Amino acid sequence: MEKMQRDWPLWEVFIRSKAGLEHKHAGSLHAADATMAIEHARDLYTRRMEGVSIWVVKSSDLVASDPGEGASLFEPARDKVYRHPTFYDIPDEVKNL
Amino acid sequence: MYTQGLDQLGRSELHVPTAETAALEQGFLARVDREEKIEPKDWMPAAYRQTLIRQISQHAHSEIVGMLPEGNWITRAPTLKRKAVLIAKVQDEGGHGAYLYSAAETLGVARSDLIDQLLAGTAKYSSIFNYPTVSWADVGAIGWLVDGAAIMNQIPLCRCSYGPYARAMVRICKEESFHQRQGFEIMLTLARGTREQRAMAQAALDRWWWPSLMMFGPSDVDSKHGAQSTRWKIKRVSNDDLRQKFVDVTVPQADFLGLKVPDPDLAWDAAGQHYRFGTIDWTEFNEVLKGNGPCNHERLAARRRAHEEGAWVREAALAYADKQRNRQASAA
């Protein structure tokens, strides 16, 4: 028998647990196409009503930041503590601020 | 369902630090010490990666092979309710295998290569699944004892240093609880049944008790590379500590069922606040691990047959996906 060398591609799965919440990464799975990826995600990640909506995206289509560049990528935010409300000293007698 | 022996390291996993990676290594260990999770694209020692690939993939194989002894009883479950529950449990085990293969793949291995290793007999899986399920009571005993031991083993893994493995374990542990409780309920129903049913439950406990204790792996004194896994926070509790914890919680449950644990040396140590138990037959353990257990051959043969008989489905799905893509391309 001729051996099939090609694997089903890998998909990343994102699940919205209920309306009003964002889709969140749940894991990954292999499927031949998008329709099958959704069906497999249903069987694999929502067996206990964990979701009301599923996104799937081919893992090869995801672009991720490089952890090695993490320091320089996030550095611009590091010295801008004035973006947080706790940076400002307001006297206690001032209310509702 | 996790499992012993799988955190024993092979030669490629022995870690030898080198000069050029010393700084990276120091940073890595500092992160592990701070309880930061290591994520797939982060730098990690090659031996850490190899250790995880082997442990996670063999854990995945255990889940998949673990479907067989229970699947054996789906058509013969005593009621429609028990049948539905057992199908759900076996489906969960398949799901657990899939979560774990996904976690292993984040380390840069192909799932098909891992499955090939299982089918070729070069990868291990939990030896507990090489024992037969000869009566319905065995399905109860597996849920109660084997899944119970698995939970003990898996809860510390939810805190392991590798993010994708830890996350998979959180999901799995949530689902295992149902497995253990349904198993105990089967045992309870039998224990409260006729004399024959009580005898069935006792016989199942007699069969599964010792293999369940072996699931925690070799004694700490014989566990060669536990220190390295502990240093990397992959392994968080020692084999003997987990085994003791399992005995301490399970013996009172057996008492509740009115069943007798098959160990003449079992005794409550009031001073130490632990149950002391007899010596484990490590010869049996090693034989089963080597492939000489009662069902090793049958289990692998069943997996190979399923893989071969499913080949046309995998190929047809790809061919269909190709055809759809080509049609869309030519319509555009």
Coordinates of C-alpha atoms in Angstrom, one line a residue:
Chain A
M1 CA 0.0 0.0 0.0
E2 CA 1.3 3.4 -0.9
K3 CA 2.0 5.3 2.3
M4 CA 0.4 8.8 2.5
Q5 CA 3.2 11.1 3.7
R6 CA 1.1 14.3 4.0
D7 CA -0.4 15.0 7.4
W8 CA -3.5 17.0 7.9
P9 CA -2.5 20.6 8.6
L10 CA -2.4 22.0 12.1
W11 CA -5.1 24.6 13.2
E12 CA -5.2 26.8 16.2
V13 CA -8.6 26.9 18.0
F14 CA -10.2 29.9 19.7
I15 CA -13.4 29.5 21.7
R16 CA -15.9 32.1 22.9
S17 CA -17.2 30.6 26.2
K18 CA -20.3 32.8 26.2
A19 CA -21.8 35.8 24.4
G20 CA -20.1 39.0 25.7
L21 CA -16.7 37.4 26.2
E22 CA -13.8 37.3 23.7
H23 CA -12.6 34.3 21.9
K24 CA -9.7 32.7 23.7
H25 CA -7.0 30.3 22.5
A26 CA -8.0 26.8 23.5
G27 CA -5.4 24.7 21.8
S28 CA -4.7 23.1 18.4
L29 CA -5.7 20.2 16.3
H30 CA -5.2 18.6 12.9
A31 CA -7.9 18.7 10.2
A32 CA -8.0 18.4 6.4
D33 CA -9.9 21.6 5.9
A34 CA -11.7 24.5 7.8
T35 CA -15.0 22.7 8.0
M36 CA -13.4 19.7 9.6
A37 CA -11.4 21.9 11.9
I38 CA -14.5 23.5 13.3
E39 CA -16.2 20.1 13.8
H40 CA -13.1 18.6 15.5
A41 CA -12.8 21.7 17.7
R42 CA -16.4 21.2 18.7
D43 CA -15.7 17.6 19.6
L44 CA -12.3 18.3 21.3
Y45 CA -12.8 21.6 23.1
T46 CA -16.6 21.9 23.8
R47 CA -17.7 18.5 25.0
R48 CA -19.0 20.2 28.2
M49 CA -20.7 23.3 26.8
E50 CA -17.5 25.3 27.0
G51 CA -18.3 27.4 24.0
V52 CA -20.9 29.2 21.9
S53 CA -18.6 30.2 19.0
I54 CA -15.4 28.8 17.5
W55 CA -12.6 30.3 15.4
V56 CA -10.0 28.2 13.7
V57 CA -7.0 29.5 11.9
K58 CA -4.2 27.6 10.2
S59 CA -1.2 27.6 12.5
S60 CA 1.0 28.4 9.5
D61 CA -1.0 31.7 9.0
L62 CA -0.3 33.0 12.5
V63 CA 2.4 35.6 12.9
A64 CA 3.9 35.8 16.4
S65 CA 6.3 38.2 18.0
D66 CA 9.7 36.8 18.8
P67 CA 10.4 36.2 22.5
G68 CA 14.1 37.0 21.8
E69 CA 13.0 40.5 20.7
G70 CA 10.7 40.8 23.7
A71 CA 12.8 43.3 25.6
S72 CA 13.1 45.8 22.8
L73 CA 9.5 45.2 21.5
F74 CA 8.0 46.1 24.9
E75 CA 10.6 48.5 26.1
P76 CA 8.8 51.7 24.9
A77 CA 6.1 51.1 27.5
R78 CA 8.5 50.5 30.4
D79 CA 9.2 54.1 31.4
K80 CA 5.7 55.5 30.9
V81 CA 4.3 54.9 34.4
Y82 CA 2.3 58.1 34.0
R83 CA -0.1 56.1 31.8
H84 CA -1.5 54.5 35.0
P85 CA -3.9 56.4 37.3
T86 CA -1.9 55.5 40.4
F87 CA 0.9 57.8 39.1
Y88 CA -1.0 60.9 40.2
D89 CA -1.1 62.0 43.9
I90 CA -4.6 63.4 44.7
P91 CA -5.5 64.6 48.2
D92 CA -7.8 62.2 50.1
E93 CA -10.5 64.8 50.6
V94 CA -11.1 65.0 46.9
K95 CA -13.8 62.4 46.1
N96 CA -15.0 60.6 43.0
L97 CA -11.7 61.0 41.2
Chain B
M1 CA -4.3 8.8 32.5
Y2 CA -0.7 9.2 33.6
T3 CA 1.6 6.9 34.5
Q4 CA 4.9 5.5 35.7
G5 CA 8.1 5.0 34.1
L6 CA 7.4 7.8 31.7
D7 CA 9.5 10.3 33.6
Q8 CA 12.5 8.1 33.4
L9 CA 15.1 9.7 31.2
G10 CA 16.9 8.2 28.2
R11 CA 20.5 8.9 27.3
S12 CA 19.7 11.8 25.0
E13 CA 18.0 13.5 27.8
L14 CA 21.0 13.5 30.1
H15 CA 21.9 17.1 30.4
V16 CA 25.4 18.3 29.9
P17 CA 25.7 22.1 30.1
T18 CA 28.1 23.6 27.6
A19 CA 30.2 26.8 27.8
E20 CA 28.4 28.6 24.9
T21 CA 24.9 28.1 26.3
A22 CA 25.9 28.9 29.9
A23 CA 24.4 32.4 30.0
L24 CA 21.2 31.2 28.3
E25 CA 21.0 28.3 30.7
Q26 CA 21.4 30.5 33.7
G27 CA 18.6 32.8 32.5
F28 CA 16.4 29.7 31.9
L29 CA 17.0 28.3 35.3
A30 CA 16.3 31.7 36.9
R31 CA 13.0 31.8 35.1
V32 CA 12.1 28.3 36.3
D33 CA 13.1 29.2 39.8
R34 CA 10.8 32.3 39.7
E35 CA 7.9 29.9 38.7
E36 CA 7.7 31.6 35.3
K37 CA 6.3 29.3 32.6
I38 CA 8.5 28.3 29.7
E39 CA 6.7 28.8 26.4
P40 CA 7.4 27.1 23.0
K41 CA 9.5 29.9 21.4
D42 CA 11.6 30.5 24.5
W43 CA 15.1 29.2 24.7
M44 CA 15.4 25.9 26.5
P45 CA 18.2 23.4 27.0
A46 CA 18.0 20.6 24.4
A47 CA 17.7 18.0 27.1
Y48 CA 14.7 19.8 28.6
R49 CA 13.1 19.7 25.2
Q50 CA 13.8 16.0 24.7
T51 CA 12.6 15.1 28.2
L52 CA 9.3 16.9 27.6
I53 CA 8.8 15.5 24.1
R54 CA 9.3 12.0 25.4
Q55 CA 7.2 12.4 28.6
I56 CA 4.3 14.3 26.9
S57 CA 4.1 12.0 23.9
Q58 CA 4.2 8.9 26.1
H59 CA 1.6 10.4 28.3
A60 CA -0.5 11.0 25.1
H61 CA 0.1 7.4 24.0
S62 CA -1.2 6.2 27.4
E63 CA -4.4 8.1 26.9
I64 CA -5.0 6.6 23.5
V65 CA -4.1 3.0 24.5
G66 CA -6.2 3.6 27.6
M67 CA -9.3 3.8 25.4
L68 CA -8.9 0.0 24.6
P69 CA -9.5 -1.8 27.9
E70 CA -12.6 0.3 28.6
G71 CA -13.8 0.5 25.0
N72 CA -13.9 -3.3 25.3
W73 CA -17.0 -3.0 27.5
I74 CA -19.0 -0.3 25.6
T75 CA -21.2 -2.9 23.8
R76 CA -21.7 -4.9 27.0
A77 CA -22.4 -2.1 29.6
P78 CA -25.2 -3.3 31.8
T79 CA -27.6 -0.3 31.2
L80 CA -28.1 2.4 28.6
K81 CA -27.0 5.0 31.2
R82 CA -23.8 3.1 31.9
K83 CA -23.2 2.8 28.2
A84 CA -23.6 6.5 27.6
V85 CA -21.3 7.3 30.5
L86 CA -18.6 4.9 29.3
I87 CA -18.7 6.3 25.7
A88 CA -18.3 9.8 27.1
K89 CA -15.4 8.6 29.3
V90 CA -13.6 6.8 26.4
Q91 CA -14.2 9.9 24.2
D92 CA -12.6 12.0 27.0
E93 CA -9.5 9.8 26.9
G94 CA -9.2 10.3 23.2
G95 CA -9.5 14.0 23.8
H96 CA -6.8 13.9 26.5
G97 CA -4.5 12.2 24.0
A98 CA -5.2 14.9 21.4
Y99 CA -4.5 17.8 23.9
L100 CA -1.2 16.1 24.8
Y101 CA -0.1 15.5 21.2
S102 CA -0.8 19.2 20.6
A103 CA 1.4 20.1 23.6
A104 CA 4.2 17.9 22.3
E105 CA 4.0 19.4 18.9
T106 CA 4.7 22.8 20.3
L107 CA 8.3 21.5 20.9
G108 CA 8.9 20.9 17.2
V109 CA 7.9 17.3 16.6
A110 CA 5.3 16.0 14.1
R111 CA 2.4 14.1 15.5
S112 CA 2.7 11.5 12.9
D113 CA 6.3 10.7 14.0
L114 CA 5.1 10.3 17.6
I115 CA 2.3 8.0 16.5
D116 CA 4.8 6.0 14.4
Q117 CA 7.0 5.5 17.5
L118 CA 4.0 4.1 19.4
L119 CA 3.0 1.8 16.6
A120 CA 6.6 0.7 16.1
G121 CA 6.8 -0.2 19.7
T122 CA 9.7 2.1 20.5
A123 CA 7.7 4.5 22.7
K124 CA 6.3 3.5 26.1
Y125 CA 2.8 4.0 27.4
S126 CA 1.5 3.3 30.9
S127 CA 1.8 -0.4 31.8
I128 CA -1.5 -0.4 33.5
F129 CA -3.3 -0.7 30.1
N130 CA -1.6 -4.0 29.5
Y131 CA -3.9 -5.7 32.0
P132 CA -7.2 -7.2 30.7
T133 CA -10.7 -6.0 31.7
V134 CA -12.3 -9.4 32.3
S135 CA -15.5 -8.3 34.0
W136 CA -17.8 -5.2 34.2
A137 CA -16.4 -4.5 37.7
D138 CA -13.0 -3.9 36.1
V139 CA -14.5 -0.8 34.4
G140 CA -15.5 0.4 37.9
A141 CA -12.1 -0.4 39.4
I142 CA -10.3 1.4 36.5
G143 CA -12.3 4.6 37.0
W144 CA -11.9 4.5 40.8
L145 CA -8.3 3.3 41.1
V146 CA -6.5 3.9 37.8
D147 CA -8.1 7.3 37.2
G148 CA -7.7 8.1 40.9
A149 CA -3.9 7.4 40.6
A150 CA -3.8 9.4 37.4
I151 CA -5.3 12.4 39.1
M152 CA -2.8 12.2 41.9
N153 CA 0.0 12.1 39.3
Q154 CA -1.5 14.8 37.1
I155 CA -2.4 17.5 39.6
P156 CA 1.2 18.4 40.3
L157 CA 1.8 18.4 36.5
C158 CA -0.6 21.4 36.2
R159 CA 2.2 23.4 37.8
C160 CA 5.0 22.0 35.7
S161 CA 7.3 24.6 34.1
Y162 CA 6.4 24.1 30.5
G163 CA 3.3 26.2 29.7
P164 CA 1.5 24.1 27.0
Y165 CA 1.9 20.9 29.1
A166 CA 0.7 22.6 32.3
R167 CA -2.4 24.0 30.4
A168 CA -3.2 20.7 28.9
M169 CA -3.0 19.1 32.4
V170 CA -5.4 21.7 33.8
R171 CA -8.0 20.8 31.2
I172 CA -7.4 17.0 31.7
C173 CA -7.7 17.2 35.5
K174 CA -11.0 18.9 35.3
E175 CA -12.3 16.1 33.2
E176 CA -10.7 13.2 35.2
S177 CA -12.8 13.9 38.2
F178 CA -15.9 12.6 36.5
H179 CA -14.0 9.5 35.5
Q180 CA -13.1 8.7 39.0
R181 CA -16.5 9.3 40.5
Q182 CA -18.4 7.3 37.9
G183 CA -15.9 4.4 38.6
F184 CA -16.5 4.6 42.3
E185 CA -20.3 4.7 41.7
I186 CA -20.0 1.4 39.7
M187 CA -18.1 -0.1 42.6
L188 CA -20.6 1.2 45.1
T189 CA -23.6 -0.2 43.1
L190 CA -21.9 -3.7 42.9
A191 CA -20.9 -3.5 46.6
R192 CA -24.5 -2.9 47.6
G193 CA -25.8 -5.6 45.2
T194 CA -26.1 -9.3 45.4
R195 CA -23.4 -11.6 46.9
E196 CA -22.2 -12.4 43.4
Q197 CA -21.9 -8.7 42.6
R198 CA -20.0 -8.0 45.8
A199 CA -17.6 -10.8 44.8
M200 CA -17.2 -9.3 41.4
A201 CA -16.2 -5.9 43.0
Q202 CA -13.8 -7.6 45.3
A203 CA -12.2 -9.6 42.5
A204 CA -11.7 -6.4 40.5
L205 CA -10.1 -4.6 43.5
D206 CA -7.8 -7.7 43.9
R207 CA -6.8 -7.4 40.2
W208 CA -6.3 -3.6 40.0
W209 CA -4.8 -2.7 43.4
W210 CA -1.2 -3.5 42.9
P211 CA -1.0 -2.4 39.2
S212 CA -2.5 0.9 40.4
L213 CA 0.3 1.3 43.0
M214 CA 2.8 0.6 40.3
M215 CA 1.5 3.4 38.2
F216 CA 3.5 5.8 40.4
G217 CA 6.7 4.4 39.0
P218 CA 9.8 3.0 40.6
S219 CA 10.6 3.8 44.2
D220 CA 12.5 7.0 44.7
V221 CA 15.7 5.2 45.5
D222 CA 15.6 3.5 42.1
S223 CA 14.4 6.5 40.2
K224 CA 17.6 7.5 38.4
H225 CA 17.0 10.9 36.9
G226 CA 14.2 12.3 39.0
A227 CA 16.6 15.0 40.3
Q228 CA 17.0 16.6 36.9
S229 CA 13.2 16.7 36.2
T230 CA 12.7 18.1 39.7
R231 CA 15.3 20.8 39.1
W232 CA 13.5 21.8 35.9
K233 CA 10.1 21.7 37.7
I234 CA 8.7 19.1 35.3
K235 CA 8.4 16.7 38.2
R236 CA 7.1 18.3 41.3
V237 CA 6.3 15.5 43.7
S238 CA 8.3 12.2 44.1
N239 CA 6.9 8.8 43.1
D240 CA 6.9 7.5 46.7
D241 CA 5.2 10.6 48.1
L242 CA 2.4 10.4 45.5
R243 CA 2.0 6.6 46.0
Q244 CA 1.7 7.1 49.8
K245 CA -0.9 9.9 49.2
F246 CA -2.9 7.6 47.0
V247 CA -2.9 4.8 49.5
D248 CA -3.9 7.1 52.3
V249 CA -7.0 8.4 50.5
T250 CA -8.0 5.2 48.8
V251 CA -8.0 2.7 51.7
P252 CA -10.9 4.5 53.5
Q253 CA -12.8 4.4 50.3
A254 CA -12.3 0.6 50.1
D255 CA -13.5 0.4 53.7
F256 CA -16.6 2.4 52.8
L257 CA -17.3 -0.1 50.0
G258 CA -16.8 -3.0 52.4
L259 CA -14.1 -4.4 50.2
K260 CA -10.7 -5.7 51.4
V261 CA -7.5 -4.3 50.0
P262 CA -5.4 -7.3 48.9
D263 CA -2.4 -6.6 51.1
P264 CA -1.8 -8.5 54.3
D265 CA 0.8 -6.0 55.4
L266 CA -1.5 -3.0 55.1
A267 CA -1.8 -1.3 58.5
W268 CA -2.6 2.2 59.9
D269 CA 0.4 3.8 61.4
A270 CA -1.2 6.1 64.0
A271 CA 2.1 7.8 64.9
G272 CA 3.0 8.6 61.3
Q273 CA -0.6 9.2 60.2
H274 CA -0.2 7.0 57.1
Y275 CA -1.2 3.6 55.9
R276 CA 1.8 1.3 55.7
F277 CA 1.7 -1.1 52.8
G278 CA 3.5 -4.2 51.6
T279 CA 6.3 -4.6 49.1
I280 CA 5.5 -4.0 45.5
D281 CA 6.4 -6.8 43.0
W282 CA 8.8 -4.8 40.8
T283 CA 9.6 -7.9 38.8
E284 CA 6.1 -7.8 37.5
F285 CA 6.3 -4.1 36.8
N286 CA 9.5 -4.4 34.8
E287 CA 8.2 -7.4 32.8
V288 CA 5.0 -5.5 31.8
L289 CA 7.1 -2.4 30.9
K290 CA 9.3 -4.6 28.8
G291 CA 6.4 -5.8 26.8
N292 CA 5.6 -9.1 28.6
G293 CA 2.4 -8.1 30.3
P294 CA -0.9 -9.9 29.7
C295 CA -2.1 -7.6 26.9
N296 CA 0.9 -5.8 25.5
H297 CA 0.7 -7.5 22.1
E298 CA -3.0 -7.2 21.9
R299 CA -3.0 -3.5 22.6
L300 CA -0.4 -2.6 20.0
A301 CA -2.0 -4.9 17.5
A302 CA -5.3 -3.1 18.0
R303 CA -3.7 0.4 17.6
R304 CA -1.9 -0.7 14.4
R305 CA -5.1 -2.2 13.0
A306 CA -7.0 1.0 13.7
H307 CA -4.3 3.1 12.2
E308 CA -4.1 1.0 9.0
E309 CA -7.8 0.7 8.6
G310 CA -8.2 4.5 9.0
A311 CA -5.6 5.3 6.4
W312 CA -8.1 5.6 3.5
V313 CA -10.2 8.1 5.6
R314 CA -7.2 10.3 6.2
E315 CA -6.3 10.2 2.6
A316 CA -9.8 10.8 1.3
A317 CA -10.2 13.8 3.6
L318 CA -7.1 15.3 2.1
A319 CA -8.1 14.5 -1.4
Y320 CA -11.5 16.1 -0.8
A321 CA -9.9 19.3 0.7
D322 CA -7.6 19.5 -2.3
K323 CA -10.5 19.2 -4.7
Q324 CA -12.6 21.9 -2.9
R325 CA -9.6 24.2 -3.0
N326 CA -9.0 23.7 -6.7
R327 CA -12.6 24.3 -7.5
Q328 CA -12.6 27.5 -5.5
A329 CA -9.4 28.6 -7.3
S330 CA -10.8 27.9 -10.8
A331 CA -14.1 29.6 -9.9
A332 CA -12.3 32.7 -8.8

